[in-house]
Amino acid sequence: MKINKSAVLGLCILAICNSFAFAQKVSVQSPNKKINVGLFNQQNGDAGAWYLKVTYTEGDKTTEAISRIDLGLVRADQEFAKELAFVKAGKATPINEQYKAPHGKRSVRSNNANEVAVSFQNPDKTKMNVIIRAYNDGMAFRYEFPDKREAIAMKDELTSYSIPKETSRWMEKWNTANEGFYTAMVDDKVQQQEWCYPALFNTKDKACWFLMHEADLDRNYCGTKLSNVADATKYKLTFPNPRDGRGTGVVEPTISFPFKSPWRVVIMGNLQDVVASTLVDDISTPTLLKNTDWIKPGVASWNYWSSNHGTKDYKIVTKFADLAAEMSWPYTLLDWEWDSMANGGKLEDALTYIKAKGVKPLMWYNSGGNHTSVTSTPKDRMLTHESRVKEFTKLNELGVVGVKIDFFESEKQNMIQYYLDILDDAAQYKIMVYFHGCLVPRGWSRTYPHLVTYEAVRGAEWYNNVPDFTMAAPEHNTILPFTRNVIGSMDYTPVTFTNSQYPHVTSYGHELALSVLFESAIQHLADRPEGYAALPDAPKNFLRTVPNAWDDTKLVDGFPGKDVTMARRKGNDWYLAGINGEQLEKRKTIKLDFLPEGVKYKLTLIADGAYDSLFSTQYLVVDKSSSIDVRMLRRGGFVASIIREQ
């Protein structure tokens, strides 16, 4: 019998194609067709274990970004993982929503994606849906139990991302305050432990970057983290540790029905796409606030960095009020221990002085309760609804417009509920809120736009704490724009020219650049008044006028750990900033092709001078076709204001 090799080959190809088509049960593609999310069955059938695969296409090249995202939940009564039967998949539905944000990296935003809802049932015939979305700048999915029933504990989430060792990554070791350094790892250097969000990855072929996170966390769940303890190549979503929050609160969340989990979010594309993304906010629940006019982003003076107990001293408090007034900053913060103020006046005296200067006061609070061992006062005034109502009523009377609440130390469900209770009550009294010693952003600034910033970063405060921040800060600063600050406001407390307890080795140009590179809706500029008073006119005037809420954001150039240059727009004007995280001087030619066509601008470039504490200033007229040459010292930096000509 003669075998037709061509026919056999054709049948083999057909069999492979049919197998692939059968295995990939569902596929959803981003509107720009660059990102594809496929749903696969591990047993190549209609029941069993299920996983997602994510690919990224740029031009004619397709990269397998994430080869496998395992799916599954374990409730106290039932499991939804190994024996899930496929029921149906809905038609791809476009999500097309426009909204405005009062602060952040972009004022006008869009929530545009293609969505597919997939229905499963377990052997007990209980339904579970997986909602999958593909965005132009990433993908997301969440679990849903559509039926109503009594509340029950979630024992585990089995979501797990398979990432080969050849993928480069920048990750922060888990800590409850989210205030660690990022570690760069690849191949045999990949460590096994628990990790904070967000985590940054770059595929082996360098074609695709992605940032892993979660969004739209609500009272019905706990915060999760990533763990590759069991397998170096698998990052499993993991519930909080029992010891977090000094052991208060339960690890396993109790969920009510119908139930939707937080979104599991992967921001994806090139580095420009990642830095510009607002996906974590876009996918989160819209605000119910009808009036947000009272939410005013701005710059604040802050005395803690230069004097840890400065708010106990009335004269120091008034000096920082004078600084805010002199620099045209709208706010000054009274940090911890304001209830012990002395040396010329008490709290009410200080508030009267501050307001007489045309400055608005902000005040610190200890989150209180047994979840923190920090005894600094005032403590416990935020702990219950009744105590918050009493305190917010008083703050309204005193003219205080915002509160900084510190030391949460847990992401268990009880603490998530506490965060959101604070935000609900603060909204009723038109009090802006920012959290310290806290979780990283989860999209809450869309739902609660009066949440103006979070710490959750190893920031300049650490010059107070340990000597090792001094030499680590330059590189660390170049990683944050690609990681932590992508997902929401970041209260790093930047722009310090003098020294705290431990010195900085960043140049003055580097420090000035952080006012643009780091986005925070309340930007605490942390130096003492003498540090700003000693500045030349150009950098001083720059700090008087630099915005901190933006209409657009673009990454111009950079690589995490090496250097970064970013452009941000406010109205018709642009602000450009760059820093060098390395020990060698660098020269860059920066194209201004992000400017609109046919418009002239006045550019003021403030760059490193001959040595770290000197500036060099140039004035130019530029347009879209222009470029500028910039020299950055080792650990140096620069800024430029690009003001449209009238």
XYZ file of C-alpha atoms in Angstrom:
646
model
C 0.000 0.000 0.000
C 1.407 3.355 -1.022
C 1.211 6.085 1.619
C 0.486 9.628 0.480
C 2.909 11.607 2.676
C 1.285 14.918 1.766
C -2.128 13.659 2.836
C -0.729 12.323 6.133
C 1.011 15.635 6.781
C -2.228 17.499 6.023
C -4.185 15.302 8.423
C -1.554 15.849 11.143
C -1.722 19.602 10.701
C -5.529 19.458 10.778
C -5.436 17.327 13.932
C -3.063 19.777 15.627
C -5.243 22.725 14.611
C -8.380 20.972 15.820
C -6.669 20.095 19.093
C -5.590 23.726 19.579
C -9.039 25.026 18.698
C -10.602 22.583 21.124
C -8.093 23.362 23.879
C -8.509 27.119 23.538
C -12.125 27.330 24.584
C -12.375 31.126 24.576
C -10.286 33.962 23.218
C -10.647 37.698 23.840
C -8.574 40.315 22.043
C -7.811 43.924 22.943
C -9.361 46.680 20.781
C -5.959 47.346 19.148
C -5.485 43.573 18.635
C -2.086 43.553 20.375
C -3.123 41.579 23.465
C -4.889 38.225 23.342
C -6.156 36.244 26.298
C -6.994 32.594 25.695
C -8.854 30.219 28.026
C -7.525 26.638 27.989
C -8.506 23.349 29.590
C -5.661 21.342 31.071
C -7.334 18.043 30.112
C -8.087 19.308 26.605
C -11.780 18.815 27.209
C -14.885 20.445 28.622
C -14.129 19.788 32.286
C -11.167 19.773 34.632
C -8.642 22.509 35.482
C -8.562 25.759 33.519
C -5.967 28.399 32.830
C -5.403 31.574 30.824
C -2.600 32.313 28.386
C -1.653 35.869 27.401
C 0.160 36.853 24.212
C 1.388 40.243 23.057
C 1.848 41.206 19.403
C 3.882 44.138 18.150
C 4.137 44.388 14.374
C 4.664 40.894 13.011
C 6.110 39.500 16.246
C 3.981 37.685 18.819
C 5.374 37.014 22.307
C 3.963 34.565 24.812
C 3.912 37.023 27.701
C 2.383 34.750 30.353
C 2.213 31.098 29.415
C -0.229 30.115 32.119
C -2.479 31.737 34.730
C -4.084 28.954 36.764
C -7.649 29.640 37.886
C -9.549 28.527 40.943
C -11.116 29.299 44.310
C -11.649 27.205 47.419
C -14.629 28.087 49.604
C -15.256 26.568 53.022
C -18.052 24.460 51.502
C -16.836 23.708 47.962
C -13.874 23.830 45.595
C -13.883 25.518 42.181
C -10.685 24.367 40.498
C -9.821 20.835 39.345
C -13.268 19.662 38.271
C -14.858 22.699 36.691
C -17.214 21.979 33.820
C -17.518 24.539 31.047
C -21.121 25.710 30.665
C -21.004 28.582 28.193
C -19.183 31.709 27.104
C -20.942 34.928 26.298
C -20.246 36.995 23.227
C -17.375 39.466 23.362
C -18.777 42.736 24.688
C -17.086 46.106 24.235
C -16.528 48.186 27.373
C -16.440 51.859 26.411
C -16.474 54.422 29.207
C -15.022 57.919 29.565
C -14.459 59.646 32.885
C -12.528 62.481 34.496
C -10.093 62.296 37.402
C -9.385 65.278 39.676
C -5.763 64.180 40.145
C -3.240 61.633 38.940
C -1.239 61.158 35.764
C -4.100 61.980 33.380
C -7.261 64.045 33.856
C -9.416 62.593 31.049
C -9.449 58.818 30.943
C -11.091 55.927 29.162
C -12.074 52.458 30.289
C -12.041 50.637 26.945
C -11.811 46.874 26.615
C -13.360 43.758 25.165
C -14.973 41.482 27.761
C -16.063 37.860 27.762
C -17.930 36.192 30.622
C -17.335 32.428 30.956
C -19.659 30.231 33.050
C -18.545 27.079 34.863
C -20.053 24.720 37.380
C -18.385 22.340 39.824
C -19.473 18.724 40.518
C -22.072 20.047 42.994
C -23.623 22.050 40.121
C -22.678 25.360 41.782
C -22.006 28.156 39.326
C -18.847 30.229 39.051
C -18.118 32.776 36.340
C -14.791 34.146 35.194
C -14.956 37.614 33.618
C -12.047 38.251 31.238
C -11.097 41.617 29.741
C -8.466 42.571 27.179
C -7.347 46.221 27.153
C -4.970 48.044 24.846
C -2.630 48.371 27.834
C -3.217 45.041 29.550
C -5.647 42.364 30.633
C -7.714 41.608 33.704
C -10.000 38.923 35.073
C -12.151 38.349 38.119
C -14.237 35.576 39.652
C -17.984 35.807 40.210
C -20.526 33.762 42.130
C -23.850 34.970 40.689
C -26.207 33.140 43.044
C -27.424 34.404 46.399
C -26.780 32.413 49.582
C -25.504 32.916 53.123
C -21.994 34.336 53.646
C -19.111 31.893 53.822
C -15.335 31.888 54.294
C -12.993 31.807 51.319
C -10.303 29.285 52.234
C -7.892 29.949 49.378
C -7.448 31.510 45.976
C -5.582 29.309 43.504
C -4.776 32.013 40.952
C -1.151 31.461 39.954
C 1.030 33.111 37.289
C 3.654 30.928 35.595
C 6.729 33.006 34.791
C 9.874 31.293 33.413
C 13.183 32.101 35.081
C 14.435 33.675 31.841
C 11.950 36.524 32.337
C 13.602 39.530 34.005
C 11.769 40.928 37.013
C 11.823 43.733 39.573
C 10.097 42.768 42.826
C 9.800 43.957 46.425
C 9.967 41.492 49.313
C 6.664 41.397 51.174
C 6.325 43.747 54.128
C 3.116 45.133 55.592
C 4.094 48.780 54.993
C 5.196 48.157 51.383
C 8.389 50.128 52.076
C 11.135 47.885 50.725
C 13.626 48.058 47.877
C 13.019 46.397 44.516
C 15.296 43.490 43.644
C 16.195 42.853 39.990
C 16.264 39.126 39.220
C 16.586 36.772 36.260
C 17.600 33.148 35.642
C 19.338 31.565 38.644
C 19.071 34.786 40.673
C 15.285 34.436 41.020
C 14.512 34.264 44.741
C 11.670 32.358 46.381
C 9.593 34.217 48.969
C 6.483 36.364 49.358
C 6.307 39.571 47.304
C 4.491 42.892 47.285
C 2.434 44.346 44.470
C 3.100 45.634 41.885
C 5.701 43.361 40.271
C 7.406 44.252 36.972
C 8.478 41.692 34.339
C 10.244 41.771 30.957
C 10.043 38.742 28.671
C 13.189 36.908 27.556
C 12.944 38.373 24.041
C 12.662 41.894 25.612
C 9.580 42.561 23.443
C 6.987 42.743 26.222
C 6.849 44.352 29.662
C 4.096 43.669 32.162
C 3.197 44.844 35.650
C 1.209 42.500 37.877
C -1.333 43.899 40.351
C -4.942 43.819 41.608
C -7.717 46.420 41.573
C -11.213 47.211 42.854
C -10.645 45.516 46.193
C -13.709 46.002 48.394
C -15.063 45.022 51.819
C -15.906 41.552 50.542
C -12.281 40.346 50.333
C -8.776 40.792 51.688
C -5.683 42.129 49.996
C -3.467 39.495 48.420
C 0.226 39.242 47.652
C 2.413 37.071 45.405
C 4.284 33.971 46.567
C 6.680 31.700 44.683
C 7.788 29.838 47.815
C 6.473 26.490 46.553
C 7.743 26.853 42.978
C 10.200 29.491 41.766
C 8.358 29.778 38.427
C 4.833 30.172 39.834
C 3.547 33.281 41.613
C 0.450 32.269 43.558
C -1.956 34.822 45.020
C -1.716 34.474 48.778
C -3.838 35.739 51.669
C -2.328 37.848 54.490
C -0.099 36.259 57.132
C -1.760 35.476 60.498
C 0.763 37.665 62.372
C -0.032 40.804 60.306
C -1.690 43.559 62.308
C -0.260 42.032 65.508
C -2.456 38.997 64.955
C -5.747 40.890 64.864
C -8.311 39.941 62.235
C -8.793 36.633 60.423
C -6.759 35.597 57.395
C -9.577 34.064 55.360
C -12.155 36.607 54.162
C -15.850 35.963 54.651
C -17.599 36.666 51.374
C -21.225 37.647 50.870
C -23.268 36.865 47.764
C -23.586 37.566 44.942
C -19.798 37.833 44.937
C -17.212 39.451 42.674
C -13.531 39.161 43.478
C -11.075 42.011 42.970
C -9.758 42.287 39.426
C -6.477 40.458 38.783
C -4.704 43.028 36.590
C -1.719 42.780 34.263
C -0.619 46.054 32.656
C 1.174 45.153 29.430
C 3.019 46.566 26.422
C 6.265 48.445 26.016
C 7.673 50.530 28.864
C 5.873 53.632 27.573
C 2.565 51.756 27.718
C 3.207 50.574 31.276
C 4.195 53.993 32.638
C 1.273 55.791 30.961
C -1.351 53.244 32.029
C -4.254 54.142 34.295
C -5.717 50.634 34.068
C -5.829 50.055 37.842
C -8.118 53.080 38.212
C -9.983 52.534 34.932
C -11.240 49.094 35.903
C -12.297 50.113 39.416
C -15.773 51.153 40.575
C -16.776 54.723 39.579
C -17.299 57.229 42.351
C -20.728 57.986 43.740
C -19.662 61.488 44.804
C -21.715 64.069 42.933
C -19.524 67.029 43.833
C -15.728 66.771 43.851
C -14.921 70.494 43.663
C -13.631 70.404 47.244
C -10.911 67.902 46.329
C -7.895 70.114 45.666
C -4.512 68.540 44.849
C -1.485 70.602 45.803
C 1.929 70.874 47.417
C 2.455 70.819 51.190
C 5.320 71.790 53.478
C 6.262 69.083 56.001
C 8.395 69.322 59.109
C 8.938 65.646 60.023
C 11.879 64.987 57.691
C 14.013 67.731 59.210
C 12.638 67.514 62.748
C 11.019 64.224 63.751
C 9.141 65.826 66.623
C 8.703 69.214 64.975
C 4.940 69.406 65.412
C 5.379 69.454 69.199
C 7.028 72.857 68.704
C 4.717 75.754 67.822
C 7.609 77.814 66.451
C 8.645 75.048 64.042
C 5.046 74.642 62.898
C 4.758 78.348 62.132
C 8.086 78.315 60.247
C 6.695 75.656 57.914
C 3.487 77.636 57.479
C 5.662 80.588 56.482
C 7.508 78.329 54.022
C 4.248 77.237 52.368
C 3.096 80.858 52.095
C 6.447 82.024 50.701
C 6.471 79.225 48.092
C 2.774 79.611 47.174
C 2.042 76.054 48.302
C -1.553 75.578 49.453
C -0.925 73.201 52.371
C 1.176 72.483 55.435
C 1.022 69.267 57.433
C 0.928 69.011 61.205
C 2.464 65.567 61.708
C 2.319 63.381 64.806
C 2.218 64.799 68.334
C 0.293 67.976 67.463
C -1.764 67.305 70.571
C 1.408 67.930 72.635
C 2.313 71.239 70.993
C 4.121 73.806 73.152
C 6.822 76.511 72.950
C 4.624 79.475 72.203
C 1.243 78.062 71.313
C -1.143 75.096 71.133
C -2.941 73.473 68.232
C -5.659 76.109 67.950
C -3.028 78.881 67.944
C -1.099 77.136 65.169
C -4.218 76.626 63.051
C -5.127 80.294 63.432
C -1.612 81.280 62.329
C -1.611 78.899 59.370
C -4.962 80.081 58.035
C -3.946 83.734 58.486
C -1.085 83.025 56.061
C -3.542 81.812 53.424
C -2.404 78.203 53.902
C -4.696 75.238 54.603
C -3.801 72.813 57.394
C -3.597 69.023 57.165
C -3.281 66.825 60.270
C -1.817 63.416 61.159
C -3.584 60.622 63.052
C -2.525 57.244 64.375
C -4.871 54.613 62.961
C -5.052 53.294 66.538
C -6.365 49.990 67.770
C -4.553 46.792 68.694
C -3.357 46.230 65.132
C -0.436 48.625 65.722
C 2.059 48.832 68.577
C 2.819 52.479 67.773
C 1.618 54.571 70.695
C 2.198 58.005 69.167
C -0.721 60.342 69.628
C -3.370 61.262 68.788
C -4.471 57.628 68.788
C -7.848 55.920 68.330
C -9.723 58.996 67.047
C -10.219 57.286 63.656
C -11.049 53.860 65.033
C -14.878 53.882 65.095
C -17.625 55.612 63.160
C -18.619 57.547 66.272
C -15.077 58.751 66.972
C -14.570 59.740 63.327
C -17.812 61.723 63.203
C -16.766 63.580 66.329
C -13.279 64.301 64.979
C -14.341 65.263 61.451
C -16.956 67.636 62.880
C -14.224 69.285 64.925
C -11.878 69.474 61.920
C -14.566 71.204 59.867
C -14.901 73.793 62.619
C -11.119 74.264 62.785
C -10.707 74.635 59.015
C -8.605 71.467 58.600
C -9.113 70.061 55.085
C -7.253 66.743 55.136
C -6.017 63.917 57.344
C -2.984 61.661 57.148
C -3.707 58.308 58.835
C -0.792 56.026 59.663
C 0.264 52.494 60.728
C -2.304 50.025 59.374
C 0.081 47.032 59.229
C -2.335 44.543 57.666
C -4.350 43.781 54.531
C -6.769 41.360 56.166
C -10.442 41.846 55.413
C -11.093 43.704 58.684
C -8.424 46.267 57.762
C -9.755 46.706 54.211
C -13.144 47.419 55.754
C -11.520 49.925 58.144
C -9.843 51.801 55.277
C -13.127 52.082 53.390
C -15.125 53.072 56.471
C -12.710 55.981 56.978
C -13.163 57.058 53.359
C -16.963 56.859 53.557
C -17.081 59.014 56.674
C -14.486 61.514 55.427
C -16.510 62.115 52.266
C -19.491 63.197 54.336
C -17.390 65.955 55.902
C -15.422 66.861 52.751
C -12.136 65.795 54.315
C -9.328 64.674 52.009
C -7.517 61.515 53.137
C -4.111 60.032 52.632
C -2.836 56.774 54.083
C 0.627 56.013 55.452
C 2.127 52.762 56.641
C -0.439 51.250 54.326
C -1.332 49.115 51.347
C -0.425 50.120 47.792
C -3.203 51.666 45.623
C -5.975 49.322 44.474
C -7.936 51.749 42.284
C -9.695 53.372 45.238
C -8.857 56.880 44.032
C -11.459 56.413 41.311
C -14.117 55.228 43.734
C -13.054 57.662 46.461
C -11.376 60.615 44.690
C -10.837 62.363 48.041
C -8.224 59.658 48.713
C -5.404 61.820 47.437
C -2.285 59.753 48.077
C -0.699 56.773 49.805
C 2.780 56.191 51.184
C 3.497 52.472 50.554
C 6.977 53.303 49.282
C 10.479 53.451 50.628
C 10.711 57.222 50.400
C 12.860 60.062 51.668
C 11.644 59.438 55.223
C 14.146 56.557 55.227
C 17.028 59.047 55.332
C 15.859 59.364 58.942
C 15.894 55.657 59.642
C 18.877 53.766 58.227
C 22.259 54.557 56.658
C 21.745 52.163 53.723
C 19.191 54.398 51.991
C 21.913 56.936 51.140
C 23.642 54.921 48.431
C 20.585 52.897 47.393
C 18.284 55.865 46.747
C 19.584 56.929 43.279
C 18.931 53.531 41.684
C 15.743 53.004 43.703
C 14.381 56.326 42.452
C 14.744 55.175 38.831
C 12.745 51.996 39.501
C 9.725 53.616 41.154
C 8.347 55.334 37.989
C 8.128 51.872 36.364
C 6.615 50.094 39.368
C 4.973 51.634 42.437
C 4.058 55.023 40.951
C 2.416 53.448 37.874
C -0.552 52.248 39.925
C -1.397 55.410 41.855
C -0.259 58.437 43.857
C 2.945 57.921 45.842
C 3.866 60.031 48.859
C 7.659 59.685 48.628
C 8.134 63.128 50.289
C 10.715 64.253 47.703
C 12.938 67.243 46.862
C 15.379 67.584 49.739
C 18.609 69.528 49.280
C 19.909 69.522 52.861
C 20.415 66.346 54.882
C 18.282 64.464 57.373
C 19.895 62.108 59.897
C 21.719 60.348 57.054
C 22.965 62.249 53.981
C 21.817 62.005 50.380
C 24.269 61.564 47.487
C 21.802 62.536 44.772
C 22.590 65.815 43.050
C 20.434 68.892 43.502
C 19.277 68.399 39.906
C 18.194 64.851 40.742
C 16.237 66.052 43.787
C 14.504 68.823 41.837
C 13.480 66.327 39.150
C 11.556 64.214 41.666
C 8.902 66.952 41.882
C 7.827 65.951 38.350
C 8.843 62.294 38.163
C 6.931 61.275 41.293
C 3.165 61.815 41.142
C 1.211 62.468 44.332
C -2.003 64.458 44.605
C -0.705 65.919 47.858
C 3.028 66.331 47.208
C 4.903 66.821 50.471
C 8.140 68.632 49.705
C 10.173 67.581 52.688
C 13.162 69.892 53.101
C 13.542 72.473 55.873
C 12.832 76.134 55.033
C 16.544 76.934 54.875
C 17.018 74.341 52.119
C 14.524 76.068 49.841
C 15.566 79.603 50.827
C 19.152 78.905 49.695
C 18.128 77.877 46.175
C 18.907 80.086 43.173
C 15.947 81.878 41.610
C 15.326 79.418 38.761
C 14.836 76.242 40.846
C 13.020 78.185 43.561
C 10.567 79.627 41.046
C 10.173 76.189 39.491
C 9.075 74.767 42.867
C 6.630 77.630 43.333
C 4.737 76.760 40.166
C 5.262 73.065 39.360
C 1.890 71.242 39.226
C 1.279 67.924 40.932
C -1.919 66.809 39.156
C -1.554 66.236 35.446
C -3.484 66.184 32.173
C -1.104 63.789 30.435
C 1.990 61.692 31.155
C 4.557 60.240 28.758
C 7.693 58.206 29.329
C 10.363 59.748 27.097
C 13.256 57.418 27.860
C 14.576 55.105 30.508
C 15.163 51.676 32.002
C 14.495 50.605 35.603
C 17.573 50.947 37.766
C 19.484 53.012 35.200
C 17.737 56.282 34.316
C 14.334 57.713 33.496
C 13.056 60.780 31.636
C 9.376 61.684 31.773
C 7.174 64.439 30.350
C 3.955 65.581 31.998
C 1.426 68.134 30.757
C -0.740 70.566 32.675
C -3.051 72.581 30.454
C -0.973 73.912 27.554
C 2.356 73.569 29.369
C 4.751 70.664 29.684
C 7.216 69.682 32.384
C 10.163 67.436 31.637
C 12.331 65.668 34.216
C 15.057 63.068 34.211
C 17.323 61.352 36.716
C 20.431 59.185 36.515
C 20.548 56.289 38.956
C 24.025 55.138 38.031
C 27.543 56.077 39.090
C 28.651 57.365 35.680
C 27.907 60.762 34.156
C 25.483 60.636 31.220
C 24.651 62.880 28.304
C 21.324 62.623 26.517
C 19.733 64.263 23.517
C 16.026 64.526 24.219
C 13.577 65.045 21.391
C 10.602 67.245 22.124
C 8.396 65.445 19.609
C 5.675 65.014 22.247
C 4.807 68.699 21.747
C 1.926 69.613 19.403
C 2.589 70.719 15.848
C 3.052 74.405 15.056
C 3.334 75.763 18.618
C 6.261 77.662 20.138
C 7.293 77.251 23.770
C 9.660 78.936 26.183
C 11.839 76.265 27.746
C 13.734 76.739 30.998
C 16.235 73.912 31.537
C 17.588 73.476 35.072
C 20.258 70.782 35.041
C 23.291 69.669 37.028
C 26.094 72.168 37.318
C 29.794 71.462 37.797
C 29.157 69.451 40.953
C 26.261 68.007 42.951
C 25.023 71.156 44.682
C 25.227 73.447 41.658
C 22.635 74.066 38.948
C 23.093 75.067 35.325
C 20.200 77.002 33.763
C 19.423 77.634 30.087
C 16.561 79.460 28.365
C 15.431 78.393 24.885
C 12.553 78.780 22.445
C 11.485 75.343 21.182
C 8.838 73.495 19.190
C 7.999 69.937 18.199
C 11.063 69.646 15.941
C 13.484 70.721 18.677
C 15.742 68.641 20.871
C 17.817 69.506 23.911
C 21.185 68.184 25.050
C 21.335 67.356 28.744
C 24.262 66.398 30.933
C 23.516 64.466 34.114
C 26.135 63.914 36.776
C 26.446 60.485 38.347
C 23.279 60.224 40.451
C 22.256 63.502 38.787
C 19.197 64.910 37.083
C 17.381 67.830 35.461
C 14.011 69.496 34.973
C 12.569 71.717 32.263
C 9.447 73.831 32.199
C 8.082 74.161 28.659
C 5.606 77.034 28.711
C 3.474 77.785 25.683
C 4.022 81.249 24.228
C 0.961 83.463 24.342
